[in-house]
Tab-separated table of C-alpha atoms in Angstrom:
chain	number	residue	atom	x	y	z
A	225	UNK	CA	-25.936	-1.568	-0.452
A	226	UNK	CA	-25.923	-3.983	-3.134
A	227	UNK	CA	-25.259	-7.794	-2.384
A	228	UNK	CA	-23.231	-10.083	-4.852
A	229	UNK	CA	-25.055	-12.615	-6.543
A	230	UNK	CA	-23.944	-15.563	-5.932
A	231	UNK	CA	-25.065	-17.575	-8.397
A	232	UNK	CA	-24.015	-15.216	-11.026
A	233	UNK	CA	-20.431	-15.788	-9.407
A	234	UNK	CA	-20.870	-19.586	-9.543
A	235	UNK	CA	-21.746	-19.235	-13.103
A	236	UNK	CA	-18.390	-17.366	-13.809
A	237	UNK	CA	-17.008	-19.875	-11.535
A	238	UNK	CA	-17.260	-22.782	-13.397
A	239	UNK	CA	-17.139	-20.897	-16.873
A	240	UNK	CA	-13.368	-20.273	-15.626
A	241	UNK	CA	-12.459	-23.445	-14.552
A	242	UNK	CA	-14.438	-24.999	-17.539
A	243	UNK	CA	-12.502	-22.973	-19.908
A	244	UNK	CA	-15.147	-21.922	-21.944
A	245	UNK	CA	-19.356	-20.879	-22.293
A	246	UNK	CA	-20.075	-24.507	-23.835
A	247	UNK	CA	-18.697	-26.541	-21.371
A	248	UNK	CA	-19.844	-24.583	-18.589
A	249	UNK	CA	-23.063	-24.696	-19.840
A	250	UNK	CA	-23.205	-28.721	-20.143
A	251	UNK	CA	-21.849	-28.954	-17.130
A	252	UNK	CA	-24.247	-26.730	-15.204
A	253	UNK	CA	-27.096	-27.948	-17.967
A	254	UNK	CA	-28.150	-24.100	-18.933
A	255	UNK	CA	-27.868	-22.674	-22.510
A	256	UNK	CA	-24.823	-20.687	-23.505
A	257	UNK	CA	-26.827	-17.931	-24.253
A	258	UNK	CA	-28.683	-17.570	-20.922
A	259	UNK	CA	-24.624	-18.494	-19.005
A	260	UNK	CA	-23.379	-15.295	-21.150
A	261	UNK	CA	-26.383	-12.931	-19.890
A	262	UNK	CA	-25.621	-14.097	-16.001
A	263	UNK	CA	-21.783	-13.281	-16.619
A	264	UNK	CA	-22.172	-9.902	-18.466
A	265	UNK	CA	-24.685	-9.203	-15.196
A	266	UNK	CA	-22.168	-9.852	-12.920
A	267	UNK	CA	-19.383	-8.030	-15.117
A	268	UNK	CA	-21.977	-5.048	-14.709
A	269	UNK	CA	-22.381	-5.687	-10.903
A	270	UNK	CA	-18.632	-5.500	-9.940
A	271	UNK	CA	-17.800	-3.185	-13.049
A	272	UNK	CA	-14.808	-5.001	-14.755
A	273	UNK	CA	-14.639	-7.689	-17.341
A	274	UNK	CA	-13.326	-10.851	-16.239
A	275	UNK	CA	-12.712	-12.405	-19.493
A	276	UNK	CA	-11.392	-11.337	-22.841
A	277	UNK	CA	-11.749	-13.631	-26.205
A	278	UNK	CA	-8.682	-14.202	-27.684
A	279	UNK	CA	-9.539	-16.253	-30.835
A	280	UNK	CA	-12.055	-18.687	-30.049
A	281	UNK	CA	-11.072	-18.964	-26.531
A	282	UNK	CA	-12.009	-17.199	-23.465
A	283	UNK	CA	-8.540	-15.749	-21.438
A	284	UNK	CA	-9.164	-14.394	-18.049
A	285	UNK	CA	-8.360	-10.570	-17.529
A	286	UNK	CA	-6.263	-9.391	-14.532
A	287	UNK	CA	-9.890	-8.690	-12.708
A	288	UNK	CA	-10.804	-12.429	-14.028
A	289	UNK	CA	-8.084	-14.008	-12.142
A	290	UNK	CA	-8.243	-11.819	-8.731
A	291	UNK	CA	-12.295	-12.984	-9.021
A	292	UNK	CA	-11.333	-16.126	-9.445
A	293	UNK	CA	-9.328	-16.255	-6.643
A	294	UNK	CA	-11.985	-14.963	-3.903
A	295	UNK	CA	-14.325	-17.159	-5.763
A	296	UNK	CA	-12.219	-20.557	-5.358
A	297	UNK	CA	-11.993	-19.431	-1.825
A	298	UNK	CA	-16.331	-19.001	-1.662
A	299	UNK	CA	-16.918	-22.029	-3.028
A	300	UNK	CA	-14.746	-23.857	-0.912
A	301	UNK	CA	-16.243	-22.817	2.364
A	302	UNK	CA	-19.144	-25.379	1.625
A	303	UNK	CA	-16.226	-28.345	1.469
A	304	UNK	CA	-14.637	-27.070	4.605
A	305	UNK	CA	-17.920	-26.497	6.503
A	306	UNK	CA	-18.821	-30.537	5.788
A	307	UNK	CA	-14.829	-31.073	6.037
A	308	UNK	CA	-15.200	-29.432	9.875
A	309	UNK	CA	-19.040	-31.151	10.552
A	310	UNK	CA	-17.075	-34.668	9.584
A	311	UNK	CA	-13.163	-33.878	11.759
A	312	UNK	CA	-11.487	-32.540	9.108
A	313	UNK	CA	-10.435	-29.340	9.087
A	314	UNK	CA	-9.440	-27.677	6.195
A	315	UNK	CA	-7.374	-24.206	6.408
A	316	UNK	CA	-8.129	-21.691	3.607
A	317	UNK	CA	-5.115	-20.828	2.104
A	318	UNK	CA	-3.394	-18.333	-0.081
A	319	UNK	CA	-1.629	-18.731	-3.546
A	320	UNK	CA	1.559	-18.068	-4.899
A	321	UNK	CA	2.982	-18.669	-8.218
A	322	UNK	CA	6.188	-18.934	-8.811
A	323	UNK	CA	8.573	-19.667	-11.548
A	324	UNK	CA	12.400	-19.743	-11.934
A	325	UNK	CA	14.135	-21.110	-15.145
A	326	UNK	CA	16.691	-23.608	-15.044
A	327	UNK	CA	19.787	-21.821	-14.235
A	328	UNK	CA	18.333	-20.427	-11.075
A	329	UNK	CA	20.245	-21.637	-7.884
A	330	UNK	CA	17.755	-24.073	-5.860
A	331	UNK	CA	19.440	-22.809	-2.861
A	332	UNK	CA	18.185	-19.284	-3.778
A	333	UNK	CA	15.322	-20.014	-4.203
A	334	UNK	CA	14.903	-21.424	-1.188
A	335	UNK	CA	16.369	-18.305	0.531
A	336	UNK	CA	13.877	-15.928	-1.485
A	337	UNK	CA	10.843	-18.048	-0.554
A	338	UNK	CA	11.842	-18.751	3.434
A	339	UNK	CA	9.105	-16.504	4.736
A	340	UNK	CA	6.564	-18.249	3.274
A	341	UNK	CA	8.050	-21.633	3.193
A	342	UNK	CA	5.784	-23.910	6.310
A	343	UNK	CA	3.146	-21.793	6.467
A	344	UNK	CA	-0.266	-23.392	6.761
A	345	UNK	CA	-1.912	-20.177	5.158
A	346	UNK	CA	-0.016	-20.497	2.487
A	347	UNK	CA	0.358	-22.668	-1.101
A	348	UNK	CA	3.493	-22.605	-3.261
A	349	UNK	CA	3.841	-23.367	-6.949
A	350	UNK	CA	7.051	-23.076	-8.300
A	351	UNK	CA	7.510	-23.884	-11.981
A	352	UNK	CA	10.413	-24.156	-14.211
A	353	UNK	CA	10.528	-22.854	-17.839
A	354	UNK	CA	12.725	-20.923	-20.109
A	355	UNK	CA	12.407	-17.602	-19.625
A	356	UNK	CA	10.181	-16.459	-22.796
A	357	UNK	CA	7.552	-19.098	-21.489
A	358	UNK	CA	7.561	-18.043	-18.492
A	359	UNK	CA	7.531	-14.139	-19.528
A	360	UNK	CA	4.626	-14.972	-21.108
A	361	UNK	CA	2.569	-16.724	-18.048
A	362	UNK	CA	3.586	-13.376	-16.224
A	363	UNK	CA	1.644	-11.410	-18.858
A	364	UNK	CA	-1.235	-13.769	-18.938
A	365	UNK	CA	-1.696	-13.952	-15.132
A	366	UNK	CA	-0.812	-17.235	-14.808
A	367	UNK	CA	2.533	-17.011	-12.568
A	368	UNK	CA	3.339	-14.419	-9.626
A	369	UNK	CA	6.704	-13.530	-9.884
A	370	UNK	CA	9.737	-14.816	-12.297
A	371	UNK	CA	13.018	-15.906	-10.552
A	372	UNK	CA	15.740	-14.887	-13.260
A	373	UNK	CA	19.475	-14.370	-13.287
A	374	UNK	CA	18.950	-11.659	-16.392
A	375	UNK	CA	16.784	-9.127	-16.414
A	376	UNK	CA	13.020	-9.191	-18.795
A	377	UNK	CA	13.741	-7.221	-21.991
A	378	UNK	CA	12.421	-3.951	-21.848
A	379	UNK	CA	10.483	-2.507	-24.786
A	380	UNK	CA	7.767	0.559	-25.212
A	381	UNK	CA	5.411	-2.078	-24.105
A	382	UNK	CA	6.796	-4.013	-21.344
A	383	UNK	CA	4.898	-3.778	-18.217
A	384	UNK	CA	7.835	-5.669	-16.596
A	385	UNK	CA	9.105	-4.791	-13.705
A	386	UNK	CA	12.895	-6.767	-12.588
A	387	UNK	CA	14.230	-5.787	-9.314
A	388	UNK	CA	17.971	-7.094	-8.536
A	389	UNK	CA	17.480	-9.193	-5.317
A	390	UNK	CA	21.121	-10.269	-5.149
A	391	UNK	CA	24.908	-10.627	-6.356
A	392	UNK	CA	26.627	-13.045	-5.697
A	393	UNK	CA	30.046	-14.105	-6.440
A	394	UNK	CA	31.206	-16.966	-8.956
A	395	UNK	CA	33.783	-19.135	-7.851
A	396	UNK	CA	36.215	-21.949	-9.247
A	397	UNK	CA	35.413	-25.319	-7.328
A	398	UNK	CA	36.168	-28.678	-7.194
A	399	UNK	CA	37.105	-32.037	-5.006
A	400	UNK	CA	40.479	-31.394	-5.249
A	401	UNK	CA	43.454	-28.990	-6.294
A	402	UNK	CA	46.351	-27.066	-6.016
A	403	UNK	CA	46.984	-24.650	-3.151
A	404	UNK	CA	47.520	-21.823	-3.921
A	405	UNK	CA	44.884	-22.324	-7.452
A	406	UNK	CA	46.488	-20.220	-9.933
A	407	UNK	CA	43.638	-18.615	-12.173
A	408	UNK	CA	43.093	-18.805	-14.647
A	409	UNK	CA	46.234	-21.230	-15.660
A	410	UNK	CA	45.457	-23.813	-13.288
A	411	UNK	CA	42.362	-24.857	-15.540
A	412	UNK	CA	44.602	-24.808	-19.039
A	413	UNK	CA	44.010	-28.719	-20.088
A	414	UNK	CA	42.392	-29.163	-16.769
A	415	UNK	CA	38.429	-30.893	-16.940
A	416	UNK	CA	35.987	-28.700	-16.734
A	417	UNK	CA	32.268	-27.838	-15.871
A	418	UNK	CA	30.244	-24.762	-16.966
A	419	UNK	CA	27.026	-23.268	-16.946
A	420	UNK	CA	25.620	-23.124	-20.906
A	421	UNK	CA	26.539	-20.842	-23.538
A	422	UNK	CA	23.325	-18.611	-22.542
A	423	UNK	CA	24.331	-17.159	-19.611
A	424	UNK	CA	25.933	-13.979	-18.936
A	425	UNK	CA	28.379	-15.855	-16.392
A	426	UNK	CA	29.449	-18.100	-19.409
A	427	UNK	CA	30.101	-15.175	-21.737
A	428	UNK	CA	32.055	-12.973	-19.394
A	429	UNK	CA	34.123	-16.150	-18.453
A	430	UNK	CA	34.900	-17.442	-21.604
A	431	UNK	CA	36.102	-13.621	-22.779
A	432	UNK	CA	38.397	-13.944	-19.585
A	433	UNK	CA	40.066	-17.301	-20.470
A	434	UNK	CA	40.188	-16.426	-24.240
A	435	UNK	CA	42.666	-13.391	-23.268
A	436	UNK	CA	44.258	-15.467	-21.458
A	437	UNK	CA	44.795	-17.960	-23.561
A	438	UNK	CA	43.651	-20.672	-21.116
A	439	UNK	CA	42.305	-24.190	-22.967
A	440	UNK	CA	40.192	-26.061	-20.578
A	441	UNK	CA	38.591	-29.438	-21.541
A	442	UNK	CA	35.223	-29.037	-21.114
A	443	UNK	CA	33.505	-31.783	-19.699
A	444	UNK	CA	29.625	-30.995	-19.886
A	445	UNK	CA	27.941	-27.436	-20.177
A	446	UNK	CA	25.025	-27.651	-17.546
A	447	UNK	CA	21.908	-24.935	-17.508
A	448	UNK	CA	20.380	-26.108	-14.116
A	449	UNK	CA	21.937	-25.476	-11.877
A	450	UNK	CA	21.230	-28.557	-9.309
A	451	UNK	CA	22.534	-30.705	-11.847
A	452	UNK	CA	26.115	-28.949	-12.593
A	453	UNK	CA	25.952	-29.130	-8.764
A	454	UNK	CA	25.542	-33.210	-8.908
A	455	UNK	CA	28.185	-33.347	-11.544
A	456	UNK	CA	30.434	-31.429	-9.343
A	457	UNK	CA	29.702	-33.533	-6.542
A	458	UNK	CA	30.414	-36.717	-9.002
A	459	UNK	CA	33.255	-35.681	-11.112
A	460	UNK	CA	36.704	-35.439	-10.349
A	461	UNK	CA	36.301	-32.275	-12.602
A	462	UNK	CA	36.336	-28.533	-11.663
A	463	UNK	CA	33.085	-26.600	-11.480
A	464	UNK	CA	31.989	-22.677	-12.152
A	465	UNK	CA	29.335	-21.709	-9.802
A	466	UNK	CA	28.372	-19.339	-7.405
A	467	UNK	CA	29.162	-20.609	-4.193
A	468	UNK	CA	25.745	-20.616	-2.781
A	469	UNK	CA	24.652	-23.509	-5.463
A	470	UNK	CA	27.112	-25.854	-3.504
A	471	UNK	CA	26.525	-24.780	-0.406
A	472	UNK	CA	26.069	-27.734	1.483
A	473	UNK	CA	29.017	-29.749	-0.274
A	474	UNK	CA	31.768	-26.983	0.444
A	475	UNK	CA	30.547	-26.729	4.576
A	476	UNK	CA	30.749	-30.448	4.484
A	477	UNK	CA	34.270	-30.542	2.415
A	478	UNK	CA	32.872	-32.535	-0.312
A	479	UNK	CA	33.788	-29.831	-2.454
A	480	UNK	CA	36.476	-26.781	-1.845
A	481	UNK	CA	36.352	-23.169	-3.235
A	482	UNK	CA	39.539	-23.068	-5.152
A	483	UNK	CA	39.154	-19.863	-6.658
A	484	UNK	CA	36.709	-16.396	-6.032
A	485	UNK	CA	36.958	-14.966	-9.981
A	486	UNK	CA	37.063	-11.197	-9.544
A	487	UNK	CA	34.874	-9.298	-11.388
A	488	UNK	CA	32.440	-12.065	-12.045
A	489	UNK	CA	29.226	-12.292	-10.465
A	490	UNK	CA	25.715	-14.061	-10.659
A	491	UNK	CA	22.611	-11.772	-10.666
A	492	UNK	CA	19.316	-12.660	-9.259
A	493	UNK	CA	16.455	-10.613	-10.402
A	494	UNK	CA	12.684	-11.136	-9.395
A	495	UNK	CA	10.528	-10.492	-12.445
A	496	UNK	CA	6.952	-9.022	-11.880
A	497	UNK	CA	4.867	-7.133	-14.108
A	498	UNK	CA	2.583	-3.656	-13.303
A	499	UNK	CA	-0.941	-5.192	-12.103
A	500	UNK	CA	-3.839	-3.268	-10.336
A	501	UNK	CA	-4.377	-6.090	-8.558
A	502	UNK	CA	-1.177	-7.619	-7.293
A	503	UNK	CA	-0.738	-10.945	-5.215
A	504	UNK	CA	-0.618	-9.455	-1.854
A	505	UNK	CA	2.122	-12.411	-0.858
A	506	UNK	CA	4.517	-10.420	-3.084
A	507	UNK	CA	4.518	-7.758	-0.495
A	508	UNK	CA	6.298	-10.365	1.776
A	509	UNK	CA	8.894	-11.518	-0.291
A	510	UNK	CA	8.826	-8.112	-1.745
A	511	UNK	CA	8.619	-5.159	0.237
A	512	UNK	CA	6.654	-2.076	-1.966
A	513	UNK	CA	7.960	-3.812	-5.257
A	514	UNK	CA	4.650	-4.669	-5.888
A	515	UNK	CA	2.844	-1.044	-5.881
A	516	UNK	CA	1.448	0.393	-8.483
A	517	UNK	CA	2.983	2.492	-10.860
């Protein structure tokens, strides 16, 4: 049986993390030419390519990054075996990337990544972006999973896949108000927070109090969601949000649900794309979402 080469794999190694053949080759002091031969050797050997050019760049493919992650993991068996010869133990650990955009409760969050949260085997990274951007790190490998409260567009080429995690309910809060809260006339002239004019939550809302002809003052229009929380927290103001974002603050009394608004609810999706190779953390968050099509 065939044995990896090693130093073909620490060639493509440091060609990754370089970002490119000329760096890689200062770095390990070799020609370009002779760094390309020992990569397309070791492209033979396994039988994918790891990198495809896009413009003058190098851009790992799908088999790049999964070989990149068992090679990160080599390569740092020498640093824990002089790590463990010197006391200091070092636990190999496992990757997940994950990003949200802004609207996405933190509370949620939390909830979705709770089996993996503590775990010594394990390393998060959670990012925030709009969702485009981070649509786009899906596709190039460089993100897990996308937290979402929409869907990703689907198209003939979309290898996207969004499963619907959750619903949850949106609610009218605030410090204070009437009992019983008479929606939606209770908030005519009354101060107001919202989520932005993005949102599906926003839309269906403002359709609601436009047929009613309801004229809130809005006070801000918030799309993260931790701060519309703070704001809530700080304003004498009232506040549309699913009642998980304020969790805390309504247990505690800080704030009080005023209002459940029927028919309007907040959607939390988990965004992954069709890999051959995908994270097997996924599967633990995920149960058989993350099979192959």
């Amino acid at each position: 049986m065939a044995q990896l080469n090693y130093n073909h794999l620490r060639y493509f190694w440091v060609i990754a993390h370089e970002g490119g053949l000329g760096r890689a080759a200062e770095k390990l002091n070799v020609a370009p030419s002779a760094l390309s031969v020992q990569l397309q050797k070791l492209e033979l050997q396994i039988g994918h390519q790891l990198f495809e050019r896009v413009g003058k760049r190098l851009r790992l493919t799908e088999a790049g990054r999964v070989a990149l992650d068992y090679a990160d993991t080599v390569f740092k068996t020498g640093e824990e075996l002089l790590n463990t010869l010197q006391g200091r133990v070092d636990l190999d650990r496992k990757v997940l990337r994950v990003g949200a955009i802004p609207t996405m409760s933190r509370n949620f969050q939390l909830e979705f990544l709770r089996p993996l949260v503590g775990r010594d085997d394990v390393e998060l990274v959670v990012r925030s972006g709009a969702l485009r951007e981070l649509l786009q790190d899906l596709e190039a490998l460089v993100i897990d999973v996308v937290l979402s409260n929409s869907p990703a567009p689907q198209d003939a080429r979309s290898a996207f896949r969004s499963l619907l995690l959750d619903e949850e309910p949106v609610s009218v809060v605030g410090r204070t108000g009437p009992a019983p809260f008479q929606f939606p006339a209770d908030l005519h002239g009354a101060p107001l927070l919202l989520p932005s004019l993005g949102s599906e939550v926003r839309s269906a809302f403002d359709r609601m109090i436009d047929l009613a002809g309801v004229r809130p003052i809005i006070m801000a229009e918030v799309d993260d969601m931790a701060m519309l929380r703070l704001l809530a927290r700080e304003r004498q103001a009232y506040a549309l949000v699913p009642p998980i974002v304020v969790r805390d603050e309504l247990k505690s009394g800080m704030l009080r649900e005023l209002h459940q608004v029927q028919g309007l609810a907040e959607r939390f999706y988990a965004i992954t794309q069709v890999r051959r190779f995908p994270n097997p953390l996924l599967d633990e968050l995920l149960p058989g979402a993350t099979s192959k099509d």
